[in-house]
Amino acid sequence: MTTDTFPKGATATATIGGTTVRINGFCKGSGMIAPNMATMLGYVFTDAALPAALLQSLLSETTEVSFNCMTVDGDTSTSDTVLLCATGQAKNAAVTGPSDPALTDFRQALRGVMIDLAKQIARDGEGAQKFVTIDVSGAENNRAARQIGLAIGNSPLVKTALAAGDANWGRIVMAVGKSGEKADRNKLGIAVGGIAITADGGPIPNYNEGPVAEHMKGLEIHIAVDIGLGSGKATVWTCDLTHGYVDINGSYRS
Amino acid sequence: MTTDTFPKGATATATIGGTTVRINGFCKGSGMIAPNMATMLGYVFTDAALPAALLQSLLSETTEVSFNCMTVDGDTSTSDTVLLCATGQAKNAAVTGPSDPALTDFRQALRGVMIDLAKQIARDGEGAQKFVTIDVSGAENNRAARQIGLAIGNSPLVKTALAAGDANWGRIVMAVGKSGEKADRNKLGIAVGGIAITADGGPIPNYNEGPVAEHMKGLEIHIAVDIGLGSGKATVWTCDLTHGYVDINGSYRS
């Protein structure tokens, strides 16, 4: 059974040593979705001529910033696949390895396709009404930034506030706190929809909730959290927690 | 604002060296509830004559198996209190320390009051329709058992299945897997409502979903998971994830 509501695909072209190659990907998944991939199948194909070990390295690298950076419900599954196949039909010149500059464009295009697919899964999360992007910066390192982003993205209280369009930024602070990563409330900066709410741990003078509430009512929500401690950053994609999620996962057999 | 729907109290008597002492506790809390206590206030009073350091030791010990073993939504808060006060009015004989056998009865009574209070909070979880007890045994150690119990109790997929009265034990297996603790699917035993579903990792011959589904429709759910690896055990209390939770946490301002 699938609870996907739309087909998910992405495409890109890139050049390797002057030869144009194509990348096409598609995937499925909408629930039981958390990093380390969950009930998700992702297939990416290219006509580039690249050896298997190099493809694996590029796939692992781009999975870290795409499929492993999105979450629907924090639940995981064993039936996961992300696969990158290359036919070699483009007959581009051979590359020497993962750090060959001839790969720069391909790597970026692949990353774009992978992120595009991952975002489609978050957007189609079970019961999702809203697509949510969480940008974390200033964390101790990139891993910590991702953990903080996922703690926010998996918090039922944040997700129900998002569903309701409620400008409750205290719940974001709560989720940062429970992430287990280094944070200091006196350095925390939070912005929603590009509107600063706190900066350097203090309230923004004359903070007006109106525009934030307006943004929260929309279907595309942006949350930015600056931890203020280091240079680690990550972007995590998720969705809200709605009545639809409760319905889908309670009544899927009937 | 509180979302508690009923007052929560518990009482017990015990004897210390032949003197009867009383223990009375009350608490509040229903959302933003996860171990390490969350938005919860718990006050326990006794007329026992016990020194502060000993009270602290007894409180810490019993908190581990009570308030730190229940969860509503996995979210946490900074405004937590669990407090144990003793007036000394019972004028019992002095005890020598935490391991004094004269404390056996008091310790057990205190543990009972603490667990009773913790269970009341899980029972009154925001939007909760069902009270869920998760007994984990056979884990590597007690800490691992608790982590596994909490992974099950915090899983949105398990909690929505509980809300729907759906005998989906695969989601319990999933939650064991994502707990991060040692487990082996070939050794796993799962029972719901006292009815074995799998044992030693294999299906029970002639498993009949009917009685399990019947139990899952009730208001008091019991889940037992035997990891089959060691002697660690823990009991965790939680509730289901319902439309009520989404409502309460989306519309609390209106």
XYZ file of C-alpha atoms in Angstrom:
508
model
C 0.000 0.000 0.000
C 1.218 3.491 -0.729
C -0.103 6.720 0.713
C 1.733 8.925 -1.796
C -0.622 11.439 -3.356
C 1.474 12.494 -6.371
C 4.272 11.028 -8.516
C 7.717 12.271 -7.543
C 10.410 12.872 -10.117
C 13.276 15.238 -10.821
C 15.636 15.771 -13.706
C 18.825 17.684 -14.463
C 21.625 17.879 -16.980
C 25.297 18.471 -16.308
C 28.521 18.368 -18.265
C 31.468 16.111 -17.566
C 34.548 17.162 -19.485
C 32.424 18.961 -22.064
C 29.949 16.105 -22.580
C 26.340 16.659 -21.569
C 24.909 13.962 -19.305
C 21.394 13.559 -17.961
C 20.202 12.674 -14.467
C 16.645 11.431 -13.899
C 15.300 10.406 -10.532
C 12.025 9.272 -9.044
C 10.962 8.128 -5.633
C 8.049 7.173 -3.438
C 7.349 7.590 0.277
C 5.095 9.644 2.527
C 4.954 8.073 5.988
C 7.333 6.200 8.275
C 9.820 8.747 7.008
C 12.878 9.781 8.959
C 16.536 10.053 8.127
C 18.291 6.798 7.434
C 15.613 6.710 5.025
C 12.504 4.875 6.097
C 9.755 3.490 3.876
C 11.102 5.161 0.847
C 12.280 4.071 -2.550
C 14.478 6.391 -4.578
C 15.941 5.601 -7.993
C 18.268 7.917 -9.847
C 19.573 7.164 -13.332
C 22.204 8.847 -15.423
C 23.801 8.203 -18.779
C 27.144 9.415 -17.460
C 30.081 7.016 -17.740
C 31.244 6.733 -14.139
C 32.579 3.704 -12.260
C 30.459 2.060 -9.552
C 32.680 3.048 -6.622
C 32.564 6.675 -7.660
C 28.779 6.556 -8.091
C 28.462 5.099 -4.581
C 30.631 7.851 -3.159
C 28.580 10.560 -4.895
C 25.335 8.903 -3.804
C 26.381 8.666 -0.147
C 27.584 12.248 -0.121
C 24.381 13.643 -1.627
C 22.086 11.388 0.450
C 23.464 13.040 3.582
C 22.146 16.444 2.522
C 18.921 15.244 0.906
C 17.055 12.089 1.988
C 18.786 12.077 5.362
C 17.662 15.646 5.984
C 13.931 15.190 5.769
C 11.407 13.723 8.128
C 7.677 13.198 8.210
C 7.066 11.469 11.531
C 10.454 10.424 12.877
C 9.565 6.783 12.327
C 11.817 4.529 10.300
C 11.576 1.364 8.263
C 13.814 -1.358 6.940
C 12.482 -1.296 3.391
C 14.553 1.594 2.111
C 16.359 2.048 -1.137
C 18.263 4.851 -2.733
C 19.964 3.695 -5.866
C 22.085 5.473 -8.460
C 22.577 3.729 -11.825
C 24.744 4.864 -14.715
C 24.451 3.500 -18.240
C 27.594 5.137 -19.578
C 25.795 5.965 -22.846
C 26.901 9.605 -22.712
C 30.490 8.406 -23.304
C 32.018 11.318 -21.403
C 35.760 11.300 -20.788
C 36.847 9.209 -17.809
C 37.225 11.007 -14.499
C 40.040 10.270 -12.084
C 38.070 10.090 -8.827
C 35.652 11.894 -6.491
C 37.821 15.018 -6.347
C 38.270 15.382 -10.124
C 37.170 18.960 -11.003
C 35.428 17.527 -14.084
C 32.817 16.191 -11.622
C 31.907 19.574 -10.119
C 28.933 20.214 -12.345
C 27.649 16.624 -12.159
C 27.946 16.557 -8.388
C 25.960 19.760 -8.093
C 23.288 18.537 -10.510
C 22.995 15.207 -8.687
C 22.708 17.002 -5.372
C 19.947 19.139 -6.864
C 17.998 16.091 -8.088
C 18.391 14.305 -4.733
C 17.268 17.355 -2.743
C 14.362 17.938 -5.114
C 13.178 14.339 -4.592
C 13.612 14.530 -0.808
C 11.607 17.748 -0.662
C 8.801 16.143 -2.671
C 8.563 13.386 -0.076
C 8.340 15.866 2.807
C 5.768 17.877 0.862
C 3.660 14.760 0.392
C 4.045 13.587 4.018
C 1.011 11.705 5.299
C -1.708 14.210 6.058
C 0.635 17.116 5.299
C -0.914 20.474 4.565
C 2.279 22.479 4.763
C 5.808 22.161 3.503
C 8.357 23.283 6.049
C 11.992 24.239 5.550
C 14.190 24.500 8.626
C 17.552 26.208 8.192
C 19.904 25.753 11.104
C 23.123 27.746 11.281
C 25.752 28.528 13.895
C 25.737 25.013 15.357
C 28.840 23.322 16.698
C 29.184 21.415 13.403
C 27.052 20.233 10.474
C 26.026 17.029 12.233
C 24.784 18.982 15.264
C 22.932 21.386 12.967
C 21.122 18.489 11.326
C 20.209 16.971 14.699
C 18.775 20.291 15.833
C 16.832 20.637 12.584
C 15.435 17.139 12.976
C 14.508 17.744 16.639
C 12.469 20.743 15.471
C 11.050 18.853 12.486
C 10.034 15.838 14.585
C 8.532 17.675 17.558
C 4.779 16.971 17.765
C 4.266 20.348 19.440
C 6.083 22.248 16.679
C 4.260 20.222 14.034
C 0.800 20.836 15.518
C 1.584 24.557 15.856
C 2.530 24.531 12.163
C -0.740 22.762 11.301
C -2.665 25.426 13.177
C -0.652 28.324 11.772
C 0.279 29.300 15.291
C 3.302 31.578 15.770
C 4.451 29.646 18.829
C 8.225 30.082 18.615
C 8.658 28.865 22.221
C 8.158 25.349 20.904
C 11.048 25.845 18.497
C 13.251 26.855 21.432
C 12.012 23.751 23.299
C 12.980 21.500 20.388
C 16.452 23.057 20.164
C 16.823 22.318 23.860
C 15.772 18.700 23.611
C 17.984 17.959 20.586
C 20.825 17.086 22.940
C 23.189 19.319 20.953
C 25.136 22.283 22.284
C 23.031 25.423 22.451
C 22.873 28.550 24.579
C 19.557 30.325 24.962
C 21.416 33.614 25.321
C 22.806 33.256 21.811
C 19.794 31.856 20.014
C 18.335 33.644 17.004
C 14.996 32.583 15.537
C 13.269 33.852 12.419
C 10.053 32.630 10.840
C 9.206 33.592 7.275
C 12.306 35.773 7.239
C 11.036 37.824 10.165
C 13.414 37.889 13.137
C 11.795 36.976 16.451
C 14.827 36.685 18.686
C 18.457 37.483 17.987
C 21.471 36.831 20.190
C 19.096 35.256 22.694
C 17.148 38.454 23.235
C 13.801 39.601 21.939
C 13.711 41.792 18.852
C 12.662 45.302 19.949
C 9.008 45.958 19.118
C 8.455 42.390 17.971
C 5.121 42.176 16.240
C 3.589 38.731 15.993
C 1.222 39.736 13.174
C 3.454 39.142 10.138
C 4.817 35.892 11.638
C 1.276 34.625 12.228
C 0.437 35.606 8.658
C 3.379 33.560 7.341
C 2.454 30.603 9.555
C -1.004 30.521 7.978
C 0.573 29.864 4.569
C 1.394 26.537 2.950
C 5.159 27.064 2.734
C 6.790 27.729 6.069
C 10.357 28.818 6.609
C 12.053 28.543 9.986
C 15.597 29.782 10.546
C 17.464 29.041 13.738
C 20.882 30.478 14.472
C 22.553 28.672 17.354
C 25.265 31.321 17.552
C 28.041 28.973 18.611
C 29.894 27.729 15.549
C 29.732 27.392 11.798
C 27.717 24.167 11.479
C 24.679 24.347 9.254
C 22.014 22.118 7.780
C 18.678 22.349 6.047
C 15.897 19.966 7.049
C 12.562 19.536 5.310
C 9.388 18.373 6.950
C 5.625 18.857 7.094
C 2.978 19.618 9.696
C 1.141 17.099 11.917
C -2.536 17.143 11.067
C -5.777 15.283 11.593
C -5.005 13.703 8.228
C -1.935 11.953 9.656
C -3.973 10.529 12.529
C -6.634 9.356 10.056
C -4.281 7.819 7.515
C -2.360 5.865 10.117
C -5.385 4.817 12.111
C -7.759 3.824 9.359
C -5.478 2.577 6.571
C -6.993 -0.899 6.740
C -10.608 0.177 6.420
C -2.715 27.440 31.081
C -3.237 23.836 31.991
C -4.755 21.129 29.847
C -5.133 18.658 32.703
C -8.642 17.214 32.786
C -8.664 15.745 36.305
C -6.849 16.338 39.625
C -3.992 13.918 40.215
C -3.170 12.644 43.675
C -1.939 9.512 45.393
C -1.512 8.429 48.984
C 0.105 5.606 50.919
C 1.163 4.663 54.418
C 4.282 2.805 55.447
C 6.076 1.949 58.653
C 9.585 3.001 59.569
C 10.893 1.094 62.580
C 7.330 0.346 63.739
C 6.047 3.919 63.322
C 3.358 4.544 60.738
C 4.120 7.390 58.334
C 1.991 8.867 55.573
C 2.921 9.836 52.013
C 0.687 12.163 49.994
C 1.480 13.332 46.493
C -0.134 15.386 43.789
C 0.946 16.541 40.387
C -0.112 18.264 37.190
C 0.878 17.828 33.554
C -0.627 16.470 30.330
C 1.366 17.721 27.345
C 5.013 18.481 26.592
C 5.602 15.367 28.631
C 8.670 13.203 28.188
C 11.193 11.766 30.575
C 13.423 14.257 32.315
C 10.129 15.465 33.227
C 8.700 18.156 31.007
C 5.883 20.565 31.843
C 5.037 18.788 34.997
C 4.805 19.670 38.636
C 4.897 16.919 41.227
C 4.795 17.422 45.003
C 5.063 14.603 47.499
C 4.791 15.128 51.247
C 5.415 12.808 54.143
C 5.390 13.119 57.897
C 8.347 10.741 58.124
C 11.438 11.990 59.942
C 14.139 11.590 57.315
C 17.147 13.819 56.555
C 17.203 15.874 53.342
C 20.035 13.951 51.672
C 18.230 10.683 52.199
C 14.969 12.130 50.864
C 16.820 13.334 47.765
C 18.310 9.911 47.240
C 14.908 8.215 47.577
C 13.313 10.791 45.286
C 15.948 10.371 42.549
C 15.721 6.608 42.739
C 11.927 6.514 42.480
C 11.771 9.241 39.806
C 13.793 6.967 37.514
C 11.070 4.312 37.528
C 8.084 6.681 37.588
C 8.120 10.180 36.085
C 11.103 9.335 33.884
C 9.254 6.305 32.498
C 6.247 8.016 31.021
C 5.758 10.060 27.912
C 2.902 11.818 26.185
C 4.511 13.368 23.124
C 8.268 13.088 23.554
C 8.517 16.848 23.955
C 10.187 18.365 26.968
C 10.116 21.561 28.977
C 12.287 23.446 31.405
C 9.556 24.138 33.951
C 9.658 20.835 35.786
C 9.494 20.077 39.448
C 9.370 16.918 41.460
C 9.713 17.662 45.129
C 9.654 15.476 48.243
C 9.103 17.196 51.599
C 9.176 15.599 55.037
C 7.774 17.268 58.130
C 9.187 14.746 60.615
C 5.930 14.849 62.602
C 5.671 11.044 62.655
C 8.736 10.997 64.922
C 9.892 7.580 63.674
C 13.268 6.260 64.825
C 16.240 7.624 62.906
C 17.448 5.551 59.957
C 21.125 5.089 59.201
C 21.054 5.692 55.430
C 19.539 4.642 52.104
C 20.323 0.967 52.671
C 18.827 0.772 56.187
C 16.301 -2.125 56.125
C 13.935 0.045 58.190
C 13.394 2.005 54.950
C 12.189 -0.963 52.885
C 8.505 -0.362 53.443
C 8.749 3.418 53.040
C 10.755 3.090 49.834
C 8.180 0.739 48.368
C 5.286 2.984 49.390
C 7.013 6.071 47.957
C 7.708 4.222 44.732
C 4.037 3.287 44.589
C 2.893 6.890 45.045
C 5.369 8.165 42.427
C 4.337 5.547 39.870
C 0.671 6.174 40.592
C 1.143 9.908 39.918
C 3.182 9.285 36.752
C 0.531 6.937 35.403
C -2.169 9.553 36.047
C -0.243 12.014 33.894
C 0.072 9.533 31.011
C -3.620 8.675 31.385
C -4.509 12.359 31.110
C -2.149 13.031 28.197
C -3.416 15.714 25.846
C -6.152 14.218 23.708
C -5.547 10.763 25.191
C -8.288 8.199 24.851
C -6.246 5.226 25.960
C -3.803 4.430 28.708
C -0.926 2.302 27.525
C 1.514 0.216 29.546
C 4.645 -1.022 27.806
C 6.630 -3.737 29.581
C 10.054 -4.355 28.110
C 12.112 -7.326 29.264
C 15.212 -9.158 28.081
C 17.051 -5.980 27.077
C 20.793 -5.532 27.448
C 20.201 -3.618 30.697
C 17.504 -1.549 32.422
C 18.553 1.669 30.682
C 18.264 0.014 27.263
C 14.872 -1.429 28.238
C 13.603 2.033 29.113
C 14.925 3.497 25.845
C 13.139 0.781 23.885
C 9.929 1.371 25.843
C 10.151 5.100 25.161
C 10.866 4.539 21.443
C 7.635 2.519 21.280
C 5.728 5.011 23.435
C 6.879 8.010 21.389
C 6.381 6.558 17.916
C 3.633 8.466 16.070
C 2.837 5.330 14.068
C 2.430 3.167 17.166
C 0.391 5.905 18.851
C -1.973 6.378 15.905
C -2.437 2.592 15.646
C -3.334 2.609 19.342
C -5.826 5.435 18.771
C -7.453 3.419 16.003
C -7.419 0.139 17.938
C -5.371 -1.376 15.148
C -3.427 -4.574 15.911
C -0.419 -3.397 13.901
C 2.434 -5.065 15.756
C 4.851 -4.388 12.877
C 5.021 -0.794 14.111
C 6.140 -2.045 17.524
C 8.948 -3.985 15.829
C 9.835 -0.825 13.895
C 10.052 1.215 17.104
C 12.288 -1.396 18.761
C 14.539 -1.140 15.713
C 14.774 2.642 15.773
C 15.461 2.822 19.519
C 19.171 2.487 18.819
C 19.463 -0.239 21.470
C 20.663 -3.791 20.920
C 17.947 -6.051 19.534
C 17.754 -9.094 17.293
C 14.598 -9.663 15.306
C 15.177 -13.404 15.545
C 14.841 -13.246 19.319
C 12.004 -10.763 19.653
C 8.812 -11.688 21.490
C 5.752 -9.449 21.365
C 2.473 -9.805 23.208
C -0.491 -7.437 23.251
C -3.140 -7.768 25.932
C -1.333 -10.837 27.198
C -1.733 -12.577 23.839
C 1.559 -13.698 22.291
C 2.049 -12.546 18.696
C 5.670 -13.504 18.129
C 8.066 -15.428 20.332
C 11.779 -15.999 19.808
C 11.511 -13.947 16.645
C 9.061 -16.323 15.028
C 5.314 -16.150 14.550
C 3.096 -17.929 17.040
C 1.564 -20.945 15.283
C -2.041 -20.277 14.272
C -1.826 -16.632 15.362
C -5.292 -15.182 15.394
C -5.509 -11.405 15.201
C -9.081 -11.318 16.545
C -8.419 -11.266 20.310
C -5.535 -8.793 19.858
C -7.755 -6.465 17.831
C -10.415 -6.808 20.534
C -7.898 -5.780 23.226
C -6.670 -2.867 21.093
C -10.200 -1.478 20.926
C -10.241 -1.123 24.712
C -9.166 1.854 26.805
C -6.346 0.124 28.677
C -3.699 -1.336 26.388
C -0.883 -3.600 27.453
C 2.152 -4.207 25.266
C 4.906 -6.611 26.293
C 8.158 -6.815 24.380
C 10.817 -9.376 25.181
C 14.120 -8.506 23.538
C 15.548 -11.922 24.380
C 19.109 -10.718 24.910
C 19.645 -9.945 28.588
C 17.903 -9.263 31.853
C 17.182 -5.535 31.504
C 13.605 -4.496 32.067
C 11.476 -1.376 32.330
C 7.869 -0.315 32.319
C 6.849 2.774 30.371
C 3.439 4.446 30.414
C 1.988 6.489 27.611
C -1.205 7.288 25.727
C -2.447 7.256 22.145
C -2.089 10.067 19.570
C -5.521 11.345 18.640
C -7.324 14.152 16.857
C -7.682 15.645 20.327
C -3.903 16.112 20.613
C -3.800 17.919 17.266
C -6.713 20.110 18.336
C -5.437 20.972 21.799
C -2.003 21.941 20.538
C -3.234 23.777 17.479
C -6.107 25.748 18.908
C -5.079 26.389 22.514
C -5.080 30.138 21.965
C -8.547 30.363 20.490
